[in-house]
Short mmCIF file of C-alpha atoms in Angstrom, two decimals:
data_model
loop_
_atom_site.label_atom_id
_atom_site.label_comp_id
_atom_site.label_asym_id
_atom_site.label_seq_id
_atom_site.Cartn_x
_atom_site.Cartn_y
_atom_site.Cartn_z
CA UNK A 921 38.37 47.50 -0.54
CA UNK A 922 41.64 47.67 1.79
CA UNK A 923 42.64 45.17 4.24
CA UNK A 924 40.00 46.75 6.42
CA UNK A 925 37.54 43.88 5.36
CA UNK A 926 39.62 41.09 4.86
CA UNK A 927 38.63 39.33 7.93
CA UNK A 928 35.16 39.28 7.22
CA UNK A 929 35.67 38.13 3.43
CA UNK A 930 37.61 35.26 5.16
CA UNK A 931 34.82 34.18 7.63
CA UNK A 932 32.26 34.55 4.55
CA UNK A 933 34.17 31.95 2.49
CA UNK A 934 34.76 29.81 5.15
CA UNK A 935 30.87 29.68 5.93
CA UNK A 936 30.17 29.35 2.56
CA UNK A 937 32.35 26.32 2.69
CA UNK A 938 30.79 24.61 5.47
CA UNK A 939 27.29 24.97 3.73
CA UNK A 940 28.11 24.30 0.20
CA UNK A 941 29.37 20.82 1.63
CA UNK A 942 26.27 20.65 4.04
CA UNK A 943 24.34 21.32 0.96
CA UNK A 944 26.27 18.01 -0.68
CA UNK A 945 25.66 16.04 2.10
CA UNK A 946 21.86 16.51 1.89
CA UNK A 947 21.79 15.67 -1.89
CA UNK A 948 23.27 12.46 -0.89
CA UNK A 949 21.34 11.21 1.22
CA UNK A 950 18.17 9.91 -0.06
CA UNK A 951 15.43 10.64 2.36
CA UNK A 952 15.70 12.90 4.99
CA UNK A 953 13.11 14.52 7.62
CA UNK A 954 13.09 17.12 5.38
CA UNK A 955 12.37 15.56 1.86
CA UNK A 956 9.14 17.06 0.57
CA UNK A 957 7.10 14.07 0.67
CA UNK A 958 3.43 12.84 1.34
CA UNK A 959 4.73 9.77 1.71
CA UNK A 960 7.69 7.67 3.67
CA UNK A 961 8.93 4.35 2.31
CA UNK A 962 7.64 2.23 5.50
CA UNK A 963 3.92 3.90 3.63
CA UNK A 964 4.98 3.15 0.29
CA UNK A 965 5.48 -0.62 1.17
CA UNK A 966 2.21 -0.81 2.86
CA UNK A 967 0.25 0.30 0.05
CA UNK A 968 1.97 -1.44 -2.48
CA UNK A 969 1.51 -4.82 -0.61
CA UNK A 970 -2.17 -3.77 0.53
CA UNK A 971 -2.51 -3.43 -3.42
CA UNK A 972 -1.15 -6.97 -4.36
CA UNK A 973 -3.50 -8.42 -1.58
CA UNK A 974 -6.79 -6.58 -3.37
CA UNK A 975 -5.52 -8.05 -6.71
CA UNK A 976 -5.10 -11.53 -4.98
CA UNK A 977 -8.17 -11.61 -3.41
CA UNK A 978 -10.24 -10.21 -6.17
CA UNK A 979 -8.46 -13.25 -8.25
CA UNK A 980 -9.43 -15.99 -5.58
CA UNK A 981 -12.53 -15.70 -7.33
CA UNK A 982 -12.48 -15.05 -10.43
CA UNK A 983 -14.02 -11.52 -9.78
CA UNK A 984 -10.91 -10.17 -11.25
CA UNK A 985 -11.52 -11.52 -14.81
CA UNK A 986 -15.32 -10.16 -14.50
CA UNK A 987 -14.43 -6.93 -13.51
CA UNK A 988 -12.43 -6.85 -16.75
CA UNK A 989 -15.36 -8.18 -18.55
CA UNK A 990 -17.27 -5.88 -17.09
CA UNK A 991 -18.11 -4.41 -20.46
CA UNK A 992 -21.34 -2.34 -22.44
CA UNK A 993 -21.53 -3.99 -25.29
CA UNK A 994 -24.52 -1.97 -26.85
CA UNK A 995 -22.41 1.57 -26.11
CA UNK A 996 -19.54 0.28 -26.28
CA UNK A 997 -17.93 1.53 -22.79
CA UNK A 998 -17.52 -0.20 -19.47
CA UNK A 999 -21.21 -0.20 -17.68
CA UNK A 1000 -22.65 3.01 -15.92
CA UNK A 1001 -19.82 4.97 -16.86
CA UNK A 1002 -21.26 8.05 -18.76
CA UNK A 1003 -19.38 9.25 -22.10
CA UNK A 1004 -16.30 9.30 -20.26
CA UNK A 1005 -16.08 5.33 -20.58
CA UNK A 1006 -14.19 4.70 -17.55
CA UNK A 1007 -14.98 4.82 -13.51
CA UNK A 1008 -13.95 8.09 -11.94
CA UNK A 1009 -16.01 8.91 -8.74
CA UNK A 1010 -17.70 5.89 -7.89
CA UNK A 1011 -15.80 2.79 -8.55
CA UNK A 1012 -17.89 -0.21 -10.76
CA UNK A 1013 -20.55 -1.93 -9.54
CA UNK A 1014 -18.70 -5.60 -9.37
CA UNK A 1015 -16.52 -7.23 -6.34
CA UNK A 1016 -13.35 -6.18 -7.44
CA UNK A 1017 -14.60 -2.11 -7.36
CA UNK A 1018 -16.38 -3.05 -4.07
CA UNK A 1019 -12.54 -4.74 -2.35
CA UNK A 1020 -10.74 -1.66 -3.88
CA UNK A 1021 -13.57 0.36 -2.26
CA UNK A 1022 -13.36 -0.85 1.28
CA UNK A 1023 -9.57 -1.52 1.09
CA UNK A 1024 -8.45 1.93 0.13
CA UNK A 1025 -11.13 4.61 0.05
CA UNK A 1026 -11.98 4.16 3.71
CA UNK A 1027 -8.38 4.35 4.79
CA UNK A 1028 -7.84 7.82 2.09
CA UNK A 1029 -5.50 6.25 -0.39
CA UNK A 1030 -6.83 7.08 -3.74
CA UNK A 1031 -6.61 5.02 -7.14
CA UNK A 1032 -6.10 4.21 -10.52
CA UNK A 1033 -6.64 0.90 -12.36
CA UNK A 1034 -5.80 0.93 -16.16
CA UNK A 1035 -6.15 -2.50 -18.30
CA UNK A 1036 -3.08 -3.15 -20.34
CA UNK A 1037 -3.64 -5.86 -23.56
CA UNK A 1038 -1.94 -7.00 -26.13
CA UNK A 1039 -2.36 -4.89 -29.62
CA UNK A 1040 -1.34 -1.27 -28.18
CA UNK A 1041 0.65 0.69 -26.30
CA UNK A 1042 -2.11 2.76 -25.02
CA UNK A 1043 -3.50 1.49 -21.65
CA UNK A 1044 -7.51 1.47 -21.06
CA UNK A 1045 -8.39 3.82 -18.03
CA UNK A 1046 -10.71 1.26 -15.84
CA UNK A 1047 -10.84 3.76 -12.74
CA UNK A 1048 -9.08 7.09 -13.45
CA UNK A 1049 -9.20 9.05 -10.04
CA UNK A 1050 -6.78 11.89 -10.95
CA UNK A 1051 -3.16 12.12 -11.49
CA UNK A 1052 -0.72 10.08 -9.45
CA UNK A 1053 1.46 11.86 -7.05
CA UNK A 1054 5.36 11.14 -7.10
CA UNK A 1055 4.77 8.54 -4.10
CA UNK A 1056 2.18 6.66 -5.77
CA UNK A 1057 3.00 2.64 -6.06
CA UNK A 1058 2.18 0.66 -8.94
CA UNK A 1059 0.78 -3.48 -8.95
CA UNK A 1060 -0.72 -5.43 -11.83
CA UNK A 1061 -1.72 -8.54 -12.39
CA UNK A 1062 -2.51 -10.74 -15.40
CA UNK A 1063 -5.92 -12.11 -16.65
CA UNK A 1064 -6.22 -14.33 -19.75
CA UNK A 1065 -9.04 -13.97 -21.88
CA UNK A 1066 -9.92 -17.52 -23.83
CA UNK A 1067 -12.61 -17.09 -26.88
CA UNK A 1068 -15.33 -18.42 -24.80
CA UNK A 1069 -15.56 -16.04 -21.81
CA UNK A 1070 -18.49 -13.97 -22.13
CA UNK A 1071 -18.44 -10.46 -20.80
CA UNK A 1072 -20.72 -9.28 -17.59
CA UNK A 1073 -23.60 -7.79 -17.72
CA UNK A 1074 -24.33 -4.50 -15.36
CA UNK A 1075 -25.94 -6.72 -12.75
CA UNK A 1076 -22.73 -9.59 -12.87
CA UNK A 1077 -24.53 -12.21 -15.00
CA UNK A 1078 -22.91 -13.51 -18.12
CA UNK A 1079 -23.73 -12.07 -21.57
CA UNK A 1080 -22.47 -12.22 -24.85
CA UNK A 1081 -18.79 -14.31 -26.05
CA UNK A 1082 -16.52 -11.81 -25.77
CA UNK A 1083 -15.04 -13.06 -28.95
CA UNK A 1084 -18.60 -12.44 -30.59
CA UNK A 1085 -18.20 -8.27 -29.60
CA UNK A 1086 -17.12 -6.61 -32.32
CA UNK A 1087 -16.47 -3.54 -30.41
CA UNK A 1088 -15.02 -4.73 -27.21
CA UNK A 1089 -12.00 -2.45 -25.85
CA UNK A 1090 -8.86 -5.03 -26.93
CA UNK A 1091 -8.50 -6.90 -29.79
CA UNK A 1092 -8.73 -10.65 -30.51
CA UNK A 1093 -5.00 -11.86 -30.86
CA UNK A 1094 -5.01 -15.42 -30.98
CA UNK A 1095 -6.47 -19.12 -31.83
CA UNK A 1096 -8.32 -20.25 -28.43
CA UNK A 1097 -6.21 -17.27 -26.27
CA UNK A 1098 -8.12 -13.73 -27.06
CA UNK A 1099 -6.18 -11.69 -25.47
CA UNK A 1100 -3.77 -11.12 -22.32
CA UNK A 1101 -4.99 -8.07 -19.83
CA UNK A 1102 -2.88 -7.04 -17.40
CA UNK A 1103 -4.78 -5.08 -14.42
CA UNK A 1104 -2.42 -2.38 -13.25
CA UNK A 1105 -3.79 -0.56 -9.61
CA UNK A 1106 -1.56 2.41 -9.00
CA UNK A 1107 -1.90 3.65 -5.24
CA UNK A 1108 -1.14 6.99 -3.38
CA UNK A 1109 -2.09 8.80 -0.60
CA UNK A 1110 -4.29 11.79 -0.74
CA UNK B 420 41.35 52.58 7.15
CA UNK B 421 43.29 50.00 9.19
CA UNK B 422 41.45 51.05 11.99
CA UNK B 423 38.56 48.41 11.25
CA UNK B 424 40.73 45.71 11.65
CA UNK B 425 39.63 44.87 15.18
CA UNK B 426 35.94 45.29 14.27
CA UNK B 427 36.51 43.56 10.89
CA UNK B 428 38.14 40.24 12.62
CA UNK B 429 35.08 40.19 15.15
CA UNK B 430 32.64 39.95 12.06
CA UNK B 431 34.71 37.52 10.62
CA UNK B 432 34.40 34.93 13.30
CA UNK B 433 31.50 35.75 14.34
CA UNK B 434 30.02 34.44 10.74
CA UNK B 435 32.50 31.72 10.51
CA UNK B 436 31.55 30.14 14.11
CA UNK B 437 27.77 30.56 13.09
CA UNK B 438 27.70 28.62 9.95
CA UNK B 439 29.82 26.16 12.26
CA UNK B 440 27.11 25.74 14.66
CA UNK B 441 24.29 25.48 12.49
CA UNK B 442 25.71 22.82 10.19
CA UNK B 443 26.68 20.96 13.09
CA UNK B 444 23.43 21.12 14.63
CA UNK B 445 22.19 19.87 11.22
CA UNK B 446 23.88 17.16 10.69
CA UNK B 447 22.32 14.54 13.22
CA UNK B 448 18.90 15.57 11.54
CA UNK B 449 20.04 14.51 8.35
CA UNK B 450 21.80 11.25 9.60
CA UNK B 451 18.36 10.51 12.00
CA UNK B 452 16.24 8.09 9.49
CA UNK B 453 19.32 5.73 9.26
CA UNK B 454 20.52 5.22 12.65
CA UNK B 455 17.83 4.73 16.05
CA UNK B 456 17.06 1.41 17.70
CA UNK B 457 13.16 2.43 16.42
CA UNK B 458 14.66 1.37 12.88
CA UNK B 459 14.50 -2.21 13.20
CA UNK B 460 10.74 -1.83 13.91
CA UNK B 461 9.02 -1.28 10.55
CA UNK B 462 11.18 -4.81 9.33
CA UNK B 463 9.33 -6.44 12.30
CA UNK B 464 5.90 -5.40 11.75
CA UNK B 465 6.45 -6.08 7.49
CA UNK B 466 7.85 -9.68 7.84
CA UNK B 467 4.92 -10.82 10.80
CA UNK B 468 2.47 -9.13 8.20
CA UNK B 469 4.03 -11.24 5.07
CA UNK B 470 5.08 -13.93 7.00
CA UNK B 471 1.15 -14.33 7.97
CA UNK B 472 -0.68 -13.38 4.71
CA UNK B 473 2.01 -15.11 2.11
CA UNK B 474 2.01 -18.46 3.90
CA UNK B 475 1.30 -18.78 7.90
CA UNK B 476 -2.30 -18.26 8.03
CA UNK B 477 -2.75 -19.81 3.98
CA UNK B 478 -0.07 -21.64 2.05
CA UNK B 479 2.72 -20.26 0.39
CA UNK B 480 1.40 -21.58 -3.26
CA UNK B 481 -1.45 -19.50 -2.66
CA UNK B 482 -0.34 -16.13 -1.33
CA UNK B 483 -2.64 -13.55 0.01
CA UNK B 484 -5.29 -16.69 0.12
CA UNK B 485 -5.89 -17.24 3.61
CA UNK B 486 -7.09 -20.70 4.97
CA UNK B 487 -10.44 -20.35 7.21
CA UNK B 488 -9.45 -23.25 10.16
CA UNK B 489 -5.77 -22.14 10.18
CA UNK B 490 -6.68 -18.15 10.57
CA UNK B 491 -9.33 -18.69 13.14
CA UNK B 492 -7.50 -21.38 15.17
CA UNK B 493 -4.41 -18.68 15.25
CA UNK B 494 -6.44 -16.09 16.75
CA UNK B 495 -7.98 -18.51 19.16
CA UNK B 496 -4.61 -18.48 20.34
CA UNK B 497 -3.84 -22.14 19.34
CA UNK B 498 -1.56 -24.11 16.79
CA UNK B 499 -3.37 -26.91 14.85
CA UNK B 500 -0.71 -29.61 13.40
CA UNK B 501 -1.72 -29.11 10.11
CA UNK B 502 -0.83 -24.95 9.35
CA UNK B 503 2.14 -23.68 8.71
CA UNK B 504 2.81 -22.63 12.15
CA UNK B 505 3.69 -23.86 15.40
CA UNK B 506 4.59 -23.23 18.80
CA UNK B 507 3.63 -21.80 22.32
CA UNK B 508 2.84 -18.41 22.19
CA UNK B 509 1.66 -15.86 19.54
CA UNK B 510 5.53 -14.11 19.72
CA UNK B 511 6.35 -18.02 19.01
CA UNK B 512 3.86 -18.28 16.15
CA UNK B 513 4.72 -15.32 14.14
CA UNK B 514 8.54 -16.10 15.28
CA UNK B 515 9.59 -12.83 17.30
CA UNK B 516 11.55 -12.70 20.58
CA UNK B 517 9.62 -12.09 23.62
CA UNK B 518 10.70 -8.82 24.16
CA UNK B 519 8.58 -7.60 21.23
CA UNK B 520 5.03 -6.76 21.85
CA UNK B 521 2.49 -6.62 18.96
CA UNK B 522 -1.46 -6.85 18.06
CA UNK B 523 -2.68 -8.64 15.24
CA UNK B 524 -6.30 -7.25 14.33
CA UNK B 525 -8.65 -8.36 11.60
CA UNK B 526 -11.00 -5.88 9.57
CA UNK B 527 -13.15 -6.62 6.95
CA UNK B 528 -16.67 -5.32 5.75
CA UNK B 529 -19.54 -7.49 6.77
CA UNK B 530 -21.89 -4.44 7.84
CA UNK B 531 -22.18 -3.22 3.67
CA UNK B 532 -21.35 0.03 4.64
CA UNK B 533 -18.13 1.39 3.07
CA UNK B 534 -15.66 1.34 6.16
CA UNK B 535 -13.77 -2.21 7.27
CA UNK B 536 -14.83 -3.09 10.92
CA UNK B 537 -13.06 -5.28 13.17
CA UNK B 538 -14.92 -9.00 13.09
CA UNK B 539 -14.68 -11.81 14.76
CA UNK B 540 -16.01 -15.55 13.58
CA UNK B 541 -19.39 -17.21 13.90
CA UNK B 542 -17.96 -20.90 14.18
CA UNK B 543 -21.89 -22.44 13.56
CA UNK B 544 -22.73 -19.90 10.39
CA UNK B 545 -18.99 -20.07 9.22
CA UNK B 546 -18.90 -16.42 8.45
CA UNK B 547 -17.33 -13.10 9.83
CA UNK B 548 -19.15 -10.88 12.13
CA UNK B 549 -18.71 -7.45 13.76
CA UNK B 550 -17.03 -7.74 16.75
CA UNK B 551 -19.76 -7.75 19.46
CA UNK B 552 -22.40 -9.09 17.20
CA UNK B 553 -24.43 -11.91 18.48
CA UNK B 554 -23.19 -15.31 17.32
CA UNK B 555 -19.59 -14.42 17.77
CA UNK B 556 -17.51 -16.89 18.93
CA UNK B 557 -13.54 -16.21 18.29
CA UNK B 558 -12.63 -12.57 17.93
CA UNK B 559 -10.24 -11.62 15.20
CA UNK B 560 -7.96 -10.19 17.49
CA UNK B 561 -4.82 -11.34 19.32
CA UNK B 562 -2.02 -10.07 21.03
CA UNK B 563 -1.57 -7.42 24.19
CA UNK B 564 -3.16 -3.94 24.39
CA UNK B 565 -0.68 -1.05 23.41
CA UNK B 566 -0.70 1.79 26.04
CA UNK B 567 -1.34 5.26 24.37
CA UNK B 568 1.84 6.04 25.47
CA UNK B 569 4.03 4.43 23.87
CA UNK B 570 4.96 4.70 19.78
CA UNK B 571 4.45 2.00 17.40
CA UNK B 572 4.66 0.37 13.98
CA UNK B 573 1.90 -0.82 12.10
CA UNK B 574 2.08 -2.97 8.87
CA UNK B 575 -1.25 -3.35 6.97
CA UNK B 576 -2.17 -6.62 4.20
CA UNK B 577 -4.67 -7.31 2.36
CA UNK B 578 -5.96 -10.70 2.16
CA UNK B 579 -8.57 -13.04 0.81
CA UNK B 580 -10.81 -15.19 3.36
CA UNK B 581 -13.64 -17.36 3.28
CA UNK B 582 -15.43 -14.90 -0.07
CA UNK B 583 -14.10 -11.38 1.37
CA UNK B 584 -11.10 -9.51 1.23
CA UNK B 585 -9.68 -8.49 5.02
CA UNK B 586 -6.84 -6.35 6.04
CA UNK B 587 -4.89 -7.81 8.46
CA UNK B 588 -3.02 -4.98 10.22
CA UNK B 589 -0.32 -5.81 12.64
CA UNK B 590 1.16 -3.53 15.25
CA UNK B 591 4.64 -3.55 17.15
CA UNK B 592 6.30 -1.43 19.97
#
């Protein structure tokens, strides 16, 4: 090359300049309009606190601390839920699956609830609707289990002391306390 | 070869004033989601919607919890002494200037189908109905009617009242 294409060379660089620091810029700056997202924060804030709300009101009633009950003793597995042993399409038959239901499904947000207890570090799958996109939002809420709550049957009426199940899902880890759950709903749009 | 040189300074700027333009055309888009007067609207909408389901239309012990003669007094469009809020107006209520307009709508699911409807309150049954159903006396709904026009912010909670759970969505422009 002779000084025929030095020009060019010289308005290459420079352009190269102005986008390599363009190109810093963007990585700066969190979010932009072009962030590849299903999701915005304003979104992210209104699920999350749609979420809490569902947990709250499920708790108003206690319906929270059934749903967790909510257990099959005889095949050891929540109720209705196939070999699988957790809700996937059809969320359970109790209040709390019927608030998550209208809250979310009807507006397309889709999912999860897992049960964390004392005595693991594995987490129960309650609902499992598919994996979580990067936007999704995560709320829990705790539920204490005494001795002398009984679990639910299918239909919502009390059955057997939960502390007389050999083969319920966590494990007895106290005096009068049985165990600690904590319901965790993780949200995201679909 | 020097004969380019012309030609060759001509492709030079030519690339150079190119990359100019299109980084300075790109740089308001990247600076857009942090500057705009529509910014302050998505904080307005989230703290009425808070404000309302984490105390106003409950108490704040009790988040999320709403109470039945404070929520349907407030979208009568009147201030009983004994909720947690007070004044002339529903901007007052919620405490926004005047020059914001918003909506506050009420949807829950009385019909057993799987979609949230709006409702309003049956004051002698003491329970939510559709909006339009016979026996309705307050509807769940208060504020002005957007235009399609114009955009808007809308801030969604969920919330527990008298044995349902209701989303209170509230709208700004």
């Amino acid at each position: 090359m002779s000084r025929g294409q030095a020009h060019t060379l010289e308005g290459t660089i420079a352009g190269l300049l102005l986008l390599v620091s363009l190109l810093v810029t963007l990585q700066a700056t969190a979010v932009t309009p072009l962030t590849a997202s299903t999701s915005s924060q304003h979104i992210e804030n209104q699920m999350a606190n749609s979420a809490r709300g569902a947990l709250s009101a499920a708790e108003a009633d206690g319906e929270l601390k059934s749903a967790v009950l909510y257990w099959d003793e005889v095949d050891s597995r929540f109720h209705n839920t196939g070999t699988r042993g957790f809700y996937t399409n059809e969320p359970p038959n109790n209040a709390f699956g019927d608030i998550l239901n209208t809250t979310f499904d009807s507006r397309g947000i889709a999912y999860n609830v897992y049960l964390n207890y004392n005595g693991t570090e594995d987490r129960e799958p309650y609902i499992d609707r598919g994996e979580p996109s990067d936007n999704a939002v995560s709320v829990s809420r705790t539920v204490v289990l005494v001795d002398s709550d009984r679990l639910r049957t299918d239909t919502g009426k009390s059955g057997s002391k939960v502390s007389d199940v050999p083969n319920f899902y966590a494990p007895d880890r106290g005096d009068n306390v049985y165990n600690v759950v904590t319901v965790e709903v993780v949200v995201w749009r679909i | 070869m020097r004969g380019q040189t012309t030609l060759d300074f001509a492709t030079g700027t030519v690339i150079f004033l190119l990359s100019l333009i299109f980084v300075f055309s790109f740089i308001p888009g990247v600076l857009q989601p942090f500057t705009g007067t529509q910014q302050a609207e998505p904080v307005v909408a989230n703290r009425v919607a808070d404000r309302l389901v984490e105390g106003g239309l409950g108490s704040p012990d009790r988040p999320y919890t709403l109470d039945k003669t404070c929520t349907v007094e407030f979208f009568d469009d009147s201030a009983p002494s004994d909720c947690n809020y007070e004044g002339s107006d529903l901007n007052d209520r919620v405490g926004l200037t005047d020059r914001t307009n918003l909506n506050i709508t009420m949807f829950a699911n009385v019909t057993g189908d799987r979609a949230q409807e709006r409702v309003c309150w049956d004051d002698s049954a003491g329970v939510l109905r559709q909006t339009g159903a016979t026996g309705c006396d307050v509807t769940m709904t208060i504020g002005s009617v957007r235009s399609d026009a114009s955009s808007s912010v809308t801030a969604q909670r969920v919330a527990y009242l008298n044995g349902t759970a209701v989303t209170v969505e509230v709208e700004t422009w």
